[in-house]
Coordinates of C-alpha atoms and ligand atoms in Angstrom, one line a residue:
M75 CA 22.4 78.3 -20.7
L76 CA 20.6 77.8 -24.0
Q77 CA 20.2 74.1 -24.8
A78 CA 18.9 72.4 -28.0
V79 CA 16.1 69.9 -27.7
I80 CA 15.9 67.7 -30.8
G81 CA 13.7 64.9 -32.0
L82 CA 14.0 63.2 -35.4
E83 CA 11.3 61.7 -37.7
I84 CA 13.1 59.3 -40.0
H85 CA 11.8 57.6 -43.1
A86 CA 13.7 54.5 -44.1
Q87 CA 13.0 52.9 -47.5
L88 CA 12.6 49.1 -46.9
L89 CA 14.7 46.8 -49.1
T90 CA 11.8 44.7 -50.1
V91 CA 11.6 43.0 -53.6
T92 CA 8.1 44.4 -54.2
K93 CA 6.1 47.5 -53.2
A94 CA 4.1 47.5 -49.9
F95 CA 0.7 46.7 -51.3
C96 CA 1.2 45.4 -54.9
S97 CA 3.6 43.2 -56.7
C98 CA 5.4 46.0 -58.6
S99 CA 9.2 46.0 -58.2
A100 CA 10.5 48.2 -55.4
E101 CA 13.9 48.6 -57.0
T102 CA 13.1 51.6 -59.1
F103 CA 16.1 53.8 -58.7
G104 CA 17.4 54.7 -62.1
E105 CA 14.6 52.9 -63.9
T106 CA 12.5 54.5 -66.7
V107 CA 9.9 56.9 -65.2
N108 CA 6.5 55.3 -64.6
S109 CA 7.7 51.8 -65.6
A110 CA 7.2 50.2 -62.2
V111 CA 3.5 51.0 -61.7
C112 CA 0.2 49.1 -61.7
P113 CA -3.5 50.0 -61.0
V114 CA -3.0 49.5 -57.2
C115 CA 0.0 51.8 -56.7
T116 CA -1.4 54.4 -59.1
G117 CA -4.6 54.4 -57.1
Q118 CA -7.2 53.3 -59.7
P119 CA -10.7 52.9 -58.5
G120 CA -11.8 49.4 -57.7
T121 CA -8.3 48.1 -56.8
L122 CA -7.4 46.7 -53.3
P123 CA -4.1 46.9 -51.5
I124 CA -2.6 43.6 -50.2
L125 CA 0.2 43.9 -47.6
G126 CA 3.4 42.0 -48.6
N127 CA 5.3 39.8 -46.2
G128 CA 8.6 41.5 -46.9
T129 CA 7.3 44.8 -45.6
V130 CA 6.1 43.2 -42.4
K131 CA 9.4 41.2 -41.9
L132 CA 11.7 44.2 -42.5
S133 CA 9.8 46.7 -40.4
L134 CA 9.6 44.1 -37.6
M135 CA 13.3 43.6 -37.7
A136 CA 13.8 47.3 -37.4
A137 CA 11.4 47.5 -34.5
L138 CA 13.1 44.7 -32.7
A139 CA 16.6 46.1 -33.3
F140 CA 15.4 49.4 -31.9
N141 CA 14.3 47.6 -28.8
C142 CA 10.6 48.4 -29.3
R143 CA 7.5 46.8 -27.8
I144 CA 5.7 45.2 -30.7
N145 CA 1.9 45.6 -31.0
R146 CA 0.7 42.1 -31.8
R147 CA -2.2 43.8 -33.6
S148 CA -1.8 47.1 -35.4
F149 CA -3.9 49.0 -37.9
F150 CA -3.5 51.0 -41.1
D151 CA -5.0 54.5 -41.6
R152 CA -5.4 57.0 -44.3
K153 CA -3.6 60.3 -44.2
N154 CA -5.4 62.6 -46.6
Y155 CA -3.8 65.2 -48.7
F156 CA -3.6 66.4 -52.2
Y157 CA -0.3 66.2 -54.1
P158 CA 0.2 65.5 -57.8
D159 CA 2.5 62.6 -57.0
L160 CA -0.1 60.9 -54.9
P161 CA -2.9 59.9 -57.2
K162 CA -5.0 58.3 -54.5
G163 CA -5.2 61.5 -52.6
Y164 CA -4.2 59.8 -49.4
Q165 CA -1.2 57.9 -48.0
I166 CA -1.6 54.5 -46.3
T167 CA 0.1 54.8 -42.9
Q168 CA -0.3 53.6 -39.3
Y169 CA -1.4 56.4 -37.2
F170 CA -3.7 55.4 -34.3
R171 CA -1.9 52.1 -33.5
P172 CA 1.6 51.7 -35.0
L173 CA 3.5 48.4 -35.4
A174 CA 5.9 49.2 -32.6
E175 CA 6.3 51.6 -29.7
Q176 CA 8.6 52.6 -26.8
G177 CA 12.1 51.5 -28.0
F178 CA 15.5 53.1 -27.6
I179 CA 19.0 53.2 -29.1
D180 CA 22.3 54.0 -27.5
V181 CA 24.2 56.5 -29.5
R182 CA 28.0 56.5 -28.9
L183 CA 29.3 60.1 -28.5
G184 CA 32.9 59.2 -29.2
N185 CA 34.3 59.9 -25.7
G186 CA 33.3 56.6 -24.1
Q187 CA 29.8 58.0 -23.4
K188 CA 26.5 57.1 -24.8
R189 CA 23.3 59.0 -25.2
R190 CA 20.1 56.9 -24.9
V191 CA 17.6 58.2 -27.4
R192 CA 14.1 56.8 -26.9
I193 CA 12.1 55.7 -29.9
N194 CA 8.5 56.9 -29.7
R195 CA 7.2 54.7 -32.4
I196 CA 7.9 52.8 -35.6
H197 CA 5.2 52.4 -38.2
I198 CA 4.8 51.2 -41.7
E199 CA 3.7 53.6 -44.5
E200 CA 3.9 53.9 -48.3
D201 CA 6.0 56.4 -50.2
A202 CA 4.7 58.9 -52.7
G203 CA 5.9 59.5 -56.2
K204 CA 8.2 62.3 -57.4
T205 CA 7.6 65.5 -59.3
I206 CA 10.2 66.7 -61.7
H207 CA 10.2 70.4 -62.7
E208 CA 11.4 70.2 -66.2
G209 CA 14.0 72.6 -67.4
A210 CA 13.6 74.7 -64.3
S211 CA 15.0 74.7 -60.9
S212 CA 11.9 75.8 -59.1
I213 CA 8.1 75.5 -59.4
A214 CA 7.8 79.2 -60.0
A215 CA 10.1 79.0 -63.0
S216 CA 8.4 75.9 -64.4
R217 CA 5.1 77.7 -64.4
D218 CA 6.3 79.9 -67.3
R219 CA 7.9 77.0 -69.1
G220 CA 4.8 74.8 -68.6
G221 CA 6.5 71.6 -67.4
T222 CA 6.1 69.6 -64.2
L223 CA 6.4 65.9 -64.8
V224 CA 5.2 63.2 -62.4
D225 CA 7.0 59.9 -61.9
L226 CA 5.0 57.3 -59.9
N227 CA 7.6 54.6 -59.7
R228 CA 8.2 55.4 -56.0
C229 CA 4.5 55.3 -55.2
G230 CA 3.8 52.5 -52.8
I231 CA 7.4 51.6 -51.9
P232 CA 7.3 50.6 -48.2
L233 CA 8.8 52.9 -45.6
A234 CA 9.4 52.4 -41.9
E235 CA 8.9 55.7 -40.1
I236 CA 11.0 55.9 -37.0
V237 CA 10.1 58.7 -34.6
T238 CA 12.4 59.5 -31.7
E239 CA 11.6 61.3 -28.5
P240 CA 13.2 64.7 -28.2
D241 CA 16.1 63.3 -26.2
I242 CA 18.9 64.6 -28.4
T243 CA 20.7 67.6 -27.0
S244 CA 22.9 68.9 -29.8
P245 CA 23.2 69.1 -33.6
R246 CA 26.2 66.8 -33.4
E247 CA 24.3 64.2 -31.4
A248 CA 21.6 64.4 -34.0
R249 CA 24.1 63.5 -36.7
L250 CA 25.5 60.7 -34.6
T251 CA 21.9 59.4 -34.0
M252 CA 21.2 59.4 -37.7
E253 CA 24.5 57.5 -38.4
T254 CA 23.7 55.0 -35.6
I255 CA 20.2 54.4 -37.1
R256 CA 21.7 54.0 -40.6
D257 CA 24.3 51.5 -39.3
I258 CA 21.7 49.4 -37.5
L259 CA 19.4 49.4 -40.6
R260 CA 22.2 48.5 -42.9
Y261 CA 23.4 45.7 -40.6
M262 CA 20.2 43.9 -41.2
S263 CA 19.8 44.9 -44.9
V264 CA 16.5 46.5 -43.9
C265 CA 17.5 49.8 -45.7
S266 CA 20.4 50.8 -47.8
G267 CA 20.9 53.8 -45.5
D268 CA 21.8 56.0 -48.5
M269 CA 20.7 59.6 -47.6
E270 CA 22.0 61.1 -50.9
K271 CA 19.7 58.8 -52.9
G272 CA 16.8 59.5 -50.6
D273 CA 16.6 55.9 -49.2
L274 CA 16.9 57.3 -45.7
R275 CA 15.3 60.7 -45.0
C276 CA 15.0 62.8 -41.9
D277 CA 12.9 65.6 -40.6
A278 CA 14.6 67.3 -37.7
N279 CA 12.6 69.0 -34.9
I280 CA 14.3 71.5 -32.7
S281 CA 13.4 73.8 -29.9
V282 CA 15.7 75.6 -27.6
V283 CA 15.3 75.6 -23.8
D284 CA 16.8 78.1 -21.4
T285 CA 18.1 75.9 -18.6
E286 CA 18.1 78.7 -16.1
D287 CA 14.4 79.6 -16.2
G288 CA 13.1 76.5 -18.0
K289 CA 11.5 78.6 -20.7
S290 CA 11.3 76.9 -24.0
S291 CA 10.9 78.2 -27.6
Q292 CA 8.4 76.9 -30.0
R293 CA 9.4 73.9 -32.1
V294 CA 10.6 74.2 -35.6
E295 CA 10.7 71.3 -38.1
V296 CA 13.4 71.2 -40.8
K297 CA 12.7 69.1 -43.8
N298 CA 14.6 68.1 -47.0
I299 CA 17.9 67.2 -45.3
N300 CA 19.7 64.8 -47.6
S301 CA 23.0 64.1 -46.0
F302 CA 24.3 63.3 -42.5
R303 CA 26.5 66.4 -42.6
F304 CA 23.5 68.6 -43.4
V305 CA 21.5 67.2 -40.4
E306 CA 24.2 68.8 -38.2
K307 CA 24.6 71.9 -40.3
A308 CA 20.8 72.6 -40.6
L309 CA 20.4 72.1 -36.8
E310 CA 23.4 74.3 -36.0
F311 CA 21.8 77.0 -38.1
E312 CA 18.4 76.6 -36.4
F313 CA 19.9 76.5 -32.9
E314 CA 21.7 79.8 -33.6
R315 CA 18.7 81.4 -35.2
I316 CA 16.3 80.4 -32.4
S317 CA 18.9 81.2 -29.6
E318 CA 19.4 84.7 -31.1
A319 CA 15.7 85.3 -31.2
M320 CA 15.3 84.2 -27.6
R321 CA 18.2 86.5 -26.5
K322 CA 16.4 89.4 -28.1
G323 CA 13.1 88.4 -26.6
H324 CA 11.5 87.7 -30.0
Q325 CA 8.9 85.0 -30.6
I326 CA 9.7 82.0 -32.7
T327 CA 6.8 80.7 -34.7
K328 CA 6.0 77.0 -34.9
E329 CA 6.7 76.3 -38.5
T330 CA 8.2 74.0 -41.1
R331 CA 11.4 75.0 -42.7
T332 CA 13.6 73.5 -45.4
W333 CA 17.3 73.2 -45.6
D334 CA 18.6 75.2 -48.5
F335 CA 21.8 73.6 -49.8
A336 CA 22.9 76.6 -51.8
S337 CA 22.8 79.2 -49.1
R338 CA 23.5 76.8 -46.2
T339 CA 20.6 78.2 -44.3
T340 CA 17.0 77.1 -43.6
I341 CA 14.1 78.8 -45.2
S342 CA 10.5 78.9 -44.0
M343 CA 8.1 76.7 -46.0
R344 CA 4.8 77.0 -44.1
T345 CA 3.5 77.4 -40.6
K346 CA 3.0 74.0 -39.2
E347 CA -0.2 72.2 -40.2
E348 CA -2.2 70.7 -37.4
E349 CA -2.8 66.9 -37.2
S350 CA -6.5 67.3 -37.8
D351 CA -5.7 68.8 -41.2
Y352 CA -4.9 65.3 -42.5
R353 CA -8.3 63.9 -41.5
Y354 CA -6.8 60.6 -40.5
F355 CA -9.2 57.7 -40.5
P356 CA -8.9 53.9 -40.5
E357 CA -8.0 52.3 -43.8
P358 CA -11.1 50.3 -44.7
D359 CA -9.4 48.2 -47.4
L360 CA -6.8 46.5 -45.2
P361 CA -7.3 44.1 -42.3
P362 CA -5.5 44.6 -39.0
L363 CA -1.8 43.6 -39.1
E364 CA -1.5 40.6 -36.8
V365 CA 2.0 39.7 -35.7
S366 CA 2.3 36.3 -34.1
E367 CA 4.6 35.6 -31.1
N368 CA 6.1 33.0 -33.3
L369 CA 7.1 35.5 -36.0
I370 CA 8.5 37.8 -33.4
D371 CA 10.7 35.1 -31.9
K372 CA 11.8 33.9 -35.3
T373 CA 12.7 37.4 -36.4
R374 CA 14.5 38.2 -33.1
R375 CA 16.8 35.2 -33.7
E376 CA 17.7 36.6 -37.1
I377 CA 18.9 39.9 -35.8
P378 CA 22.7 40.0 -35.8
E379 CA 24.9 41.5 -33.1
M380 CA 24.3 45.2 -33.4
P381 CA 27.1 47.7 -33.9
D382 CA 27.0 49.2 -30.3
R383 CA 27.3 45.7 -28.7
K384 CA 30.0 44.8 -31.1
T385 CA 31.9 47.9 -30.3
D386 CA 31.8 47.0 -26.6
R387 CA 33.0 43.5 -27.4
F388 CA 35.8 44.6 -29.7
I389 CA 37.1 46.8 -26.9
A390 CA 36.9 43.9 -24.3
E391 CA 38.0 41.1 -26.6
Y392 CA 40.7 42.6 -28.8
G393 CA 41.8 45.5 -26.5
L394 CA 41.0 48.0 -29.3
P395 CA 40.5 51.7 -28.5
E396 CA 36.9 52.9 -28.6
H397 CA 37.5 54.8 -31.8
D398 CA 38.9 51.8 -33.7
S399 CA 36.1 49.6 -32.4
T400 CA 33.4 52.1 -33.4
V401 CA 34.8 52.5 -37.0
L402 CA 35.2 48.8 -37.6
S403 CA 31.8 47.9 -36.0
A404 CA 29.9 50.4 -38.0
D405 CA 29.9 48.2 -41.1
R406 CA 29.0 44.5 -40.9
E407 CA 31.3 43.3 -43.7
L408 CA 34.2 45.4 -42.3
S409 CA 33.7 44.0 -38.8
D410 CA 33.4 40.4 -40.0
F411 CA 36.6 40.8 -42.0
F412 CA 38.4 42.3 -39.0
E413 CA 37.5 39.4 -36.8
R414 CA 38.7 36.8 -39.3
A415 CA 41.9 38.8 -40.1
A416 CA 42.7 39.4 -36.4
G417 CA 42.2 35.7 -35.8
L418 CA 44.8 34.9 -38.4
T419 CA 47.3 37.6 -37.7
G420 CA 47.0 37.3 -33.9
K421 CA 47.7 41.1 -33.9
P422 CA 44.3 42.9 -33.6
K423 CA 45.7 46.4 -33.2
E424 CA 48.0 46.2 -36.2
T425 CA 45.2 44.7 -38.2
A426 CA 42.8 47.4 -37.2
N427 CA 45.4 50.1 -38.1
W428 CA 45.8 48.7 -41.6
M429 CA 42.1 48.5 -42.1
M430 CA 41.3 51.9 -40.7
G431 CA 44.2 53.7 -42.5
E432 CA 45.0 52.2 -45.9
L433 CA 42.0 49.9 -46.5
I434 CA 39.2 52.4 -45.8
R435 CA 41.1 55.0 -47.8
I436 CA 41.3 52.7 -50.8
L437 CA 37.7 51.6 -50.5
K438 CA 36.6 55.3 -50.4
E439 CA 38.7 56.2 -53.4
Q440 CA 37.4 53.3 -55.4
G441 CA 33.8 53.6 -54.1
L442 CA 33.8 49.9 -53.2
T443 CA 32.8 47.9 -50.2
I444 CA 35.3 45.4 -48.8
G445 CA 33.2 42.5 -50.2
Q446 CA 33.5 44.0 -53.7
T447 CA 37.3 43.7 -53.6
L448 CA 39.5 40.6 -53.7
L449 CA 41.0 41.2 -50.3
K450 CA 41.0 38.2 -48.0
P451 CA 42.0 37.9 -44.3
E452 CA 44.8 35.7 -45.4
H453 CA 46.3 38.7 -47.2
M454 CA 46.4 40.6 -44.0
A455 CA 48.2 37.8 -42.2
D456 CA 50.8 37.5 -45.0
L457 CA 51.3 41.3 -45.0
L458 CA 51.9 41.5 -41.3
D459 CA 54.3 38.6 -41.5
L460 CA 56.3 40.3 -44.1
L461 CA 56.5 43.4 -42.1
D462 CA 57.3 41.8 -38.8
S463 CA 60.0 39.6 -40.1
G464 CA 61.6 42.6 -41.7
K465 CA 61.2 41.2 -45.2
I466 CA 59.7 44.4 -46.5
S467 CA 59.7 47.9 -45.2
S468 CA 56.5 49.6 -44.1
N469 CA 56.7 52.0 -47.1
N470 CA 56.9 49.1 -49.5
A471 CA 54.0 47.4 -47.7
K472 CA 51.9 50.6 -48.3
E473 CA 53.0 50.6 -51.9
I474 CA 51.9 47.1 -52.6
F475 CA 48.7 47.1 -50.5
P476 CA 46.4 48.7 -53.2
D477 CA 47.5 46.0 -55.7
V478 CA 46.7 43.3 -53.1
V479 CA 43.2 44.8 -52.7
T480 CA 42.5 45.1 -56.5
T481 CA 44.2 41.9 -57.7
G482 CA 43.9 39.5 -54.7
V483 CA 47.5 38.4 -55.2
M484 CA 49.3 37.5 -52.0
P485 CA 51.5 40.4 -50.7
S486 CA 54.6 38.2 -50.6
E487 CA 54.1 37.4 -54.3
I488 CA 53.7 41.0 -55.2
A489 CA 56.7 42.0 -53.1
E490 CA 58.7 39.3 -54.9
E491 CA 57.5 40.3 -58.3
K492 CA 58.2 44.0 -57.7
G493 CA 61.5 43.2 -56.3
L494 CA 60.7 44.6 -52.9
H495 CA 61.9 41.6 -51.0
Q496 CA 65.4 42.0 -49.7
V497 CA 67.3 38.9 -50.9
D498 CA 69.4 37.8 -47.9
D499 CA 69.7 34.2 -48.9
E500 CA 73.4 33.5 -49.3
A501 CA 72.8 30.5 -51.5
E502 CA 70.8 32.5 -54.0
I503 CA 73.4 35.3 -54.0
E504 CA 76.1 32.7 -54.5
V505 CA 74.4 31.3 -57.6
A506 CA 74.2 34.8 -59.1
I507 CA 77.9 35.4 -58.5
R508 CA 78.9 32.1 -60.0
E509 CA 76.8 32.9 -63.0
A510 CA 78.7 36.3 -63.4
M511 CA 82.0 34.5 -62.9
S512 CA 81.4 32.0 -65.6
A513 CA 80.0 34.6 -67.9
N514 CA 83.2 36.7 -67.6
P515 CA 86.3 34.6 -66.8
K516 CA 88.5 37.4 -67.8
A517 CA 87.3 39.6 -65.0
V518 CA 87.9 36.7 -62.6
D519 CA 91.5 36.5 -63.7
Q520 CA 91.9 40.2 -63.4
Y521 CA 90.7 40.1 -59.8
R522 CA 92.9 37.2 -59.0
S523 CA 96.0 38.9 -60.5
G524 CA 95.5 41.8 -58.0
K525 CA 93.0 44.1 -59.7
K526 CA 90.7 44.2 -56.6
G527 CA 88.6 47.0 -58.2
V528 CA 87.0 44.4 -60.5
L529 CA 84.9 43.4 -57.4
S530 CA 82.5 46.2 -58.1
Y531 CA 81.8 44.5 -61.5
F532 CA 80.6 41.4 -59.8
I533 CA 78.5 43.2 -57.2
G534 CA 76.9 45.2 -60.0
A535 CA 76.1 42.0 -62.0
V536 CA 74.4 40.5 -58.9
M537 CA 72.4 43.6 -58.3
K538 CA 71.3 43.7 -61.9
K539 CA 70.3 40.0 -61.7
T540 CA 68.3 40.5 -58.5
R541 CA 67.0 43.9 -59.6
G542 CA 68.6 45.6 -56.7
R543 CA 67.0 43.4 -54.1
A544 CA 70.2 41.7 -52.8
D545 CA 71.5 42.7 -49.5
P546 CA 74.8 44.5 -50.5
S547 CA 76.9 43.5 -47.5
I548 CA 76.1 39.8 -48.2
V549 CA 76.9 40.2 -51.9
N550 CA 80.2 41.8 -51.1
E551 CA 81.2 39.1 -48.6
V552 CA 80.2 36.2 -50.8
A553 CA 81.8 37.7 -53.9
R554 CA 85.2 38.1 -52.1
R555 CA 85.0 34.6 -50.7
L556 CA 84.4 33.0 -54.1
L557 CA 86.9 35.1 -56.0
E558 CA 89.6 34.6 -53.5
N559 CA 89.2 31.0 -52.5
E560 CA 88.4 29.3 -55.8
Ligands
LIG15 P1 4.0 66.1 -35.0 O1 3.2 64.9 -35.3 O2 3.2 67.3 -34.9 O3 5.2 66.2 -35.9 P2 5.1 64.6 -32.7 O4 4.7 64.8 -31.3 O5 4.7 63.4 -33.4 O6 4.6 65.9 -33.5 O7 6.6 64.8 -32.7 C1 7.3 64.8 -33.9 C2 8.8 65.0 -33.6 O8 9.0 66.2 -32.9 C3 9.3 63.8 -32.7 O9 10.5 63.4 -33.3 C4 9.6 64.5 -31.4 O10 10.7 63.9 -30.7 C5 9.9 65.9 -31.7 N1 9.6 66.8 -30.7 C6 8.5 66.8 -29.9 N2 8.5 67.9 -29.0 C7 9.7 68.5 -29.3 C8 10.3 69.7 -28.7 N3 9.8 70.4 -27.7 N4 11.5 70.1 -29.3 C9 12.0 69.4 -30.3 N5 11.5 68.3 -30.8 C10 10.3 67.9 -30.3
LIG16 MG1 5.8 65.4 -37.9
LIG17 ZN1 2.0 48.6 -58.3

């Protein structure tokens, strides 16, 4: 059998206030080009980098959350290469001795099983800028039109590079691994996890092994993957391409390929450069990075319960199915909300159903997180009460729920306002009938003189008053009683 062997190299943009080695703002998305730059991050001669605390803190959090061993002393190195968006001509990274090594994460596969993916290393490095090929979709085309622009805003933004061991055995597992890593990073606000914006990037390495004779193909690296779905798609494509070559006895070259969105295929970029090409050497301008035991302990205490743990706990504590637990635990706000709501409603499964069905759909439609809406756990408790006591139907509950989310008004109030409550309160109905009787004494006389058909007039009047909410059988009964006995 042919089996995929996959390892990921992931770049996570750290959510620091400033860049890694200067005090320029790191929040440059959507900013004017070249507005968040200074002599340090543009690589002017005579400047010196200074490592910011935020970068150390956030990368340390990531390293601990990924169960890594922390190197109390790590070093920075220069990775040399020429690229127009990297004015220094080298990238500061940690090559010889990274911040952290030998970690792991457990990736849930959705069938009660988990895949343990070992983390080889996590290190700190700086990002490069961006080139913009003006008025052209390719470098070749821009050559004729004469325009490639450089935006250095992203230069020096801190990244954590997370390198997994090749423990992943299918394209789907690779996507799940990426999603798990995103969830963990987002839980701690270490990274926004947004692949579409490039805040989280992934290079996927794949080789194919024949499990019968143990023979293995060369390894191919796919770059430029900008969504979780495409991680899976690109690797599926590569797995098929390599498998096909192996079946035909063709050689696969060790190369770097890029995922081409338009054709949904991968395209060869270059044969893989060797490590020595970068001429790594120790960064002379930065001291060793010393991480004290104290800082490690302090940071460890700040790490919240991680999604995988939480999923296990939701299954045990609330009796939720694995699927529900996984969906709710994937997001910190969502899981916090669930726990508070389930505590109030006392009905975890029903609460989970509402959140996973209606709520997540509404959030997706409106592009909001739960914290950006006015929904409170109390609303869930009120809603489930209305439903369980039969005061509103489940269709009506679904009808008003979007309003609850956007307005923050209690479901019972909205139901009342919209006339969705069934009025089964006799006293209230009686008041309405008496009003109709005194408004039209002639009709009362007609009824009493034997024209029983007039009853429908009174029923109609009550229905109009209650906007159709009154329980018709009660109206009928009360109207007869009042008309006949008084
Ligand atoms: P390089 O620095 O040349 O990219 P590394 O040894 O650092 O190579 O590995 C980079 C990535 O390639 C890691 O994520 C690792 O898991 C993955 N990898 C290593 N060997 C294989 C393999 N045989 N098949 C697939 N992926 C692999
Ligand atoms: Mg690599
Ligand atoms: Zn700067």
